[in-house]
Amino acid sequence: LIGLSIFSLLFLVFGVYVFIITRDLPDVRQLENWKPPEASVILDYEDKVYNELYVQKRYYVTIDKIPDYVKKAFIATEDKTFYSNPGIDILAIIRAMIKNIIKMGKAEGGSTISQQLAKNLFLTPEKSLSRKIKEAVLAIRLNKVYSKDKILEMYLNQIYLGQGSFGVEAAARTYFGKSISQVDLCEAAVLAGLPKAPSKYNPYVNPDLAEKRKQVVLQRMLEEGYITEADYKRCVEKPI
């Protein structure tokens, strides 16, 4: 009874704490007409690209213009329960907490795609308990207001993928010289490996690490049933 009373009191205190720090969070409905800054493309008299002007190098693409295997590569790597979770993955959070305790520090965050989007759009990158709670609350609210496809569309256009590129379209042009609609499965695996550490896995800077990370993405896609064994072997054997 004493233990139950203490637990109930702690739960109540935590609930009050969560209420206080999240009562002034921004309204996620403001994203209904959201359009992030894009690059301005300057063409010459022959309609060829002469130059580009941008604060963030980004070219917005709707979800229907992004190949299915590109979406699945990011989902398998960043949030395999994306289409079934409410914005947070309780099991992933518990696993992260256990690893953090074992390693006596921040081993991993257990963030879903919705949480990453919430952090990038509304919060600062500070590493604190309050920020993680705000991130989780905003992620749940995003899933109550928007469809999964809309959340994925915003995420794939917002995320930083290194080399000054924001979003998958800019990254596809930067690394492969083509539109995201033209990248193949092997190239999609390279892009999906970048969010964890864009500079570290940049194929221009660290091609060997980028290759290993690509294989990790392909392995996760194989485990989720998104690709066949033949697809996996073909892309593993094909250098970036």
Coordinates of C-alpha atoms in Angstrom, one line a residue, residues 6-190:
I6 CA 4.2 6.6 -3.5
F7 CA 3.8 5.5 -7.2
S8 CA 0.4 7.3 -7.4
L9 CA 1.9 10.4 -5.9
L10 CA 4.8 10.4 -8.4
F11 CA 2.4 9.7 -11.3
L12 CA 0.3 12.7 -10.2
V13 CA 3.3 15.0 -9.9
F14 CA 4.6 13.8 -13.3
G15 CA 1.1 14.5 -14.8
V16 CA 1.1 18.0 -13.4
Y17 CA 4.6 18.6 -14.7
V18 CA 3.6 17.4 -18.2
F19 CA 0.5 19.7 -18.2
I20 CA 2.6 22.7 -17.2
I21 CA 5.3 22.3 -19.8
T22 CA 2.9 21.5 -22.6
R23 CA 0.1 24.0 -22.1
D24 CA 1.7 26.6 -24.3
L25 CA 2.7 24.4 -27.2
P26 CA 1.9 25.7 -30.7
D27 CA -1.2 24.5 -32.5
V28 CA -0.3 21.8 -35.0
R29 CA -3.3 23.0 -37.2
Q30 CA -1.1 25.9 -38.4
L31 CA 0.6 23.3 -40.6
E32 CA -2.6 22.9 -42.8
N33 CA -1.2 25.4 -45.3
W34 CA 2.5 24.8 -44.4
K35 CA 5.0 25.3 -47.2
P36 CA 8.7 25.4 -46.2
P37 CA 11.2 27.8 -47.9
E38 CA 12.3 26.5 -51.3
A39 CA 15.2 27.2 -53.6
S40 CA 14.7 29.8 -56.4
V41 CA 16.0 28.5 -59.7
I42 CA 17.4 31.0 -62.2
L43 CA 17.2 29.8 -65.9
D44 CA 19.1 31.1 -68.9
Y45 CA 17.7 32.0 -72.2
E46 CA 17.7 28.4 -73.3
D47 CA 15.8 27.4 -70.1
K48 CA 18.8 25.7 -68.6
V49 CA 19.6 26.1 -64.9
Y50 CA 22.0 29.0 -64.5
N51 CA 22.0 29.4 -60.8
E52 CA 20.0 28.8 -57.6
L53 CA 19.3 31.1 -54.6
Y54 CA 18.2 29.7 -51.3
V55 CA 18.5 29.9 -47.5
Q56 CA 17.6 26.2 -47.4
K57 CA 18.1 24.1 -50.5
R58 CA 14.8 22.5 -50.8
Y59 CA 12.3 21.6 -53.6
Y60 CA 8.9 20.5 -52.3
V61 CA 7.4 17.4 -53.7
T62 CA 4.0 15.9 -52.9
I63 CA 3.8 12.3 -51.5
D64 CA 2.5 10.9 -54.8
K65 CA 5.7 12.0 -56.6
I66 CA 7.9 10.0 -54.2
P67 CA 8.5 6.3 -55.1
D68 CA 7.1 3.7 -52.7
Y69 CA 10.5 2.2 -52.1
V70 CA 11.9 5.6 -51.0
K71 CA 9.1 5.9 -48.4
K72 CA 9.6 2.4 -47.2
A73 CA 13.4 2.9 -46.9
F74 CA 12.9 5.8 -44.5
I75 CA 10.1 4.0 -42.6
A76 CA 12.1 0.8 -42.2
T77 CA 15.1 2.8 -40.9
E78 CA 13.5 5.6 -38.9
D79 CA 10.1 4.3 -37.7
K80 CA 9.1 0.8 -38.7
T81 CA 5.7 1.1 -36.8
F82 CA 4.9 4.4 -38.5
Y83 CA 1.6 3.5 -40.0
S84 CA 0.3 1.8 -36.8
N85 CA 1.7 4.0 -34.0
P86 CA -0.2 7.0 -32.6
G87 CA 2.9 9.3 -33.1
I88 CA 5.1 7.7 -30.4
D89 CA 6.4 4.1 -30.2
I90 CA 6.1 3.0 -26.5
L91 CA 8.3 -0.1 -27.0
A92 CA 11.0 2.0 -28.7
I93 CA 10.9 4.5 -25.9
I94 CA 11.3 1.7 -23.3
R95 CA 14.2 0.1 -25.2
A96 CA 15.9 3.5 -25.4
M97 CA 15.4 4.2 -21.7
I98 CA 16.9 0.8 -20.8
K99 CA 19.9 1.4 -23.1
N100 CA 20.4 4.9 -21.8
I101 CA 20.5 3.5 -18.2
I102 CA 22.9 0.7 -19.1
K103 CA 25.3 3.0 -21.0
M104 CA 24.9 5.8 -18.3
G105 CA 24.0 8.4 -20.9
K106 CA 22.1 9.1 -24.1
A107 CA 22.4 5.9 -26.2
E108 CA 19.4 6.5 -28.4
G109 CA 16.2 8.6 -28.4
G110 CA 13.5 6.2 -29.7
S111 CA 12.0 9.0 -31.8
T112 CA 9.4 8.3 -34.4
I113 CA 9.0 10.1 -37.7
S114 CA 6.2 12.1 -36.2
Q115 CA 8.5 13.1 -33.3
Q116 CA 11.3 14.1 -35.6
L117 CA 8.9 16.2 -37.6
A118 CA 7.6 17.9 -34.4
K119 CA 11.1 18.6 -33.2
N120 CA 12.2 20.1 -36.5
L121 CA 9.2 22.3 -37.0
F122 CA 8.3 23.4 -33.5
L123 CA 11.2 22.8 -31.0
T124 CA 14.9 23.4 -30.4
P125 CA 17.4 20.6 -30.7
E126 CA 18.3 20.7 -27.0
K127 CA 18.6 17.3 -25.2
S128 CA 16.4 17.4 -22.2
L129 CA 13.5 15.6 -20.6
S130 CA 11.1 18.5 -21.1
R131 CA 11.9 18.7 -24.8
K132 CA 11.3 15.0 -25.3
I133 CA 7.9 15.3 -23.5
K134 CA 6.9 18.2 -25.7
E135 CA 8.0 16.4 -28.8
A136 CA 5.9 13.3 -27.9
V137 CA 2.8 15.4 -27.1
L138 CA 3.1 17.3 -30.4
A139 CA 3.7 14.0 -32.3
I140 CA 0.4 12.6 -30.9
R141 CA -1.4 15.8 -31.8
L142 CA 0.0 15.7 -35.3
N143 CA -1.4 12.2 -35.8
K144 CA -4.9 13.3 -34.6
V145 CA -5.0 16.1 -37.1
Y146 CA -3.2 14.8 -40.2
S147 CA -3.1 11.5 -42.2
K148 CA 0.0 9.4 -42.1
D149 CA 0.7 10.2 -45.7
K150 CA 0.6 13.9 -45.0
I151 CA 2.9 13.6 -42.0
L152 CA 5.3 11.5 -44.1
E153 CA 5.1 14.1 -46.9
M154 CA 6.0 16.9 -44.5
Y155 CA 8.8 14.9 -43.0
L156 CA 10.4 13.9 -46.3
N157 CA 10.4 17.6 -47.4
Q158 CA 11.6 19.0 -44.1
I159 CA 14.4 16.7 -43.0
Y160 CA 18.1 17.7 -43.4
L161 CA 20.1 15.2 -45.4
G162 CA 23.5 16.7 -45.6
Q163 CA 25.5 18.7 -48.1
G164 CA 23.1 21.7 -47.6
S165 CA 20.1 19.7 -48.8
F166 CA 16.7 19.7 -47.1
G167 CA 14.2 17.1 -48.1
V168 CA 14.5 14.1 -50.4
E169 CA 14.2 16.0 -53.7
A170 CA 17.2 18.3 -52.9
A171 CA 19.2 15.3 -51.7
A172 CA 18.4 13.3 -54.8
R173 CA 19.6 16.1 -57.0
T174 CA 22.7 16.8 -54.8
Y175 CA 24.0 13.2 -54.5
F176 CA 22.7 11.6 -57.8
G177 CA 21.9 14.5 -60.1
K178 CA 18.3 13.4 -60.6
S179 CA 14.8 13.9 -59.3
I180 CA 13.6 11.8 -56.4
S181 CA 11.1 10.2 -58.8
Q182 CA 14.0 8.8 -60.8
V183 CA 16.2 7.3 -58.0
D184 CA 16.4 3.6 -57.8
L185 CA 16.1 1.3 -54.7
C186 CA 19.9 1.3 -54.1
E187 CA 20.0 5.1 -54.2
A188 CA 17.0 5.3 -51.9
A189 CA 18.8 3.3 -49.3
V190 CA 21.7 5.8 -49.4

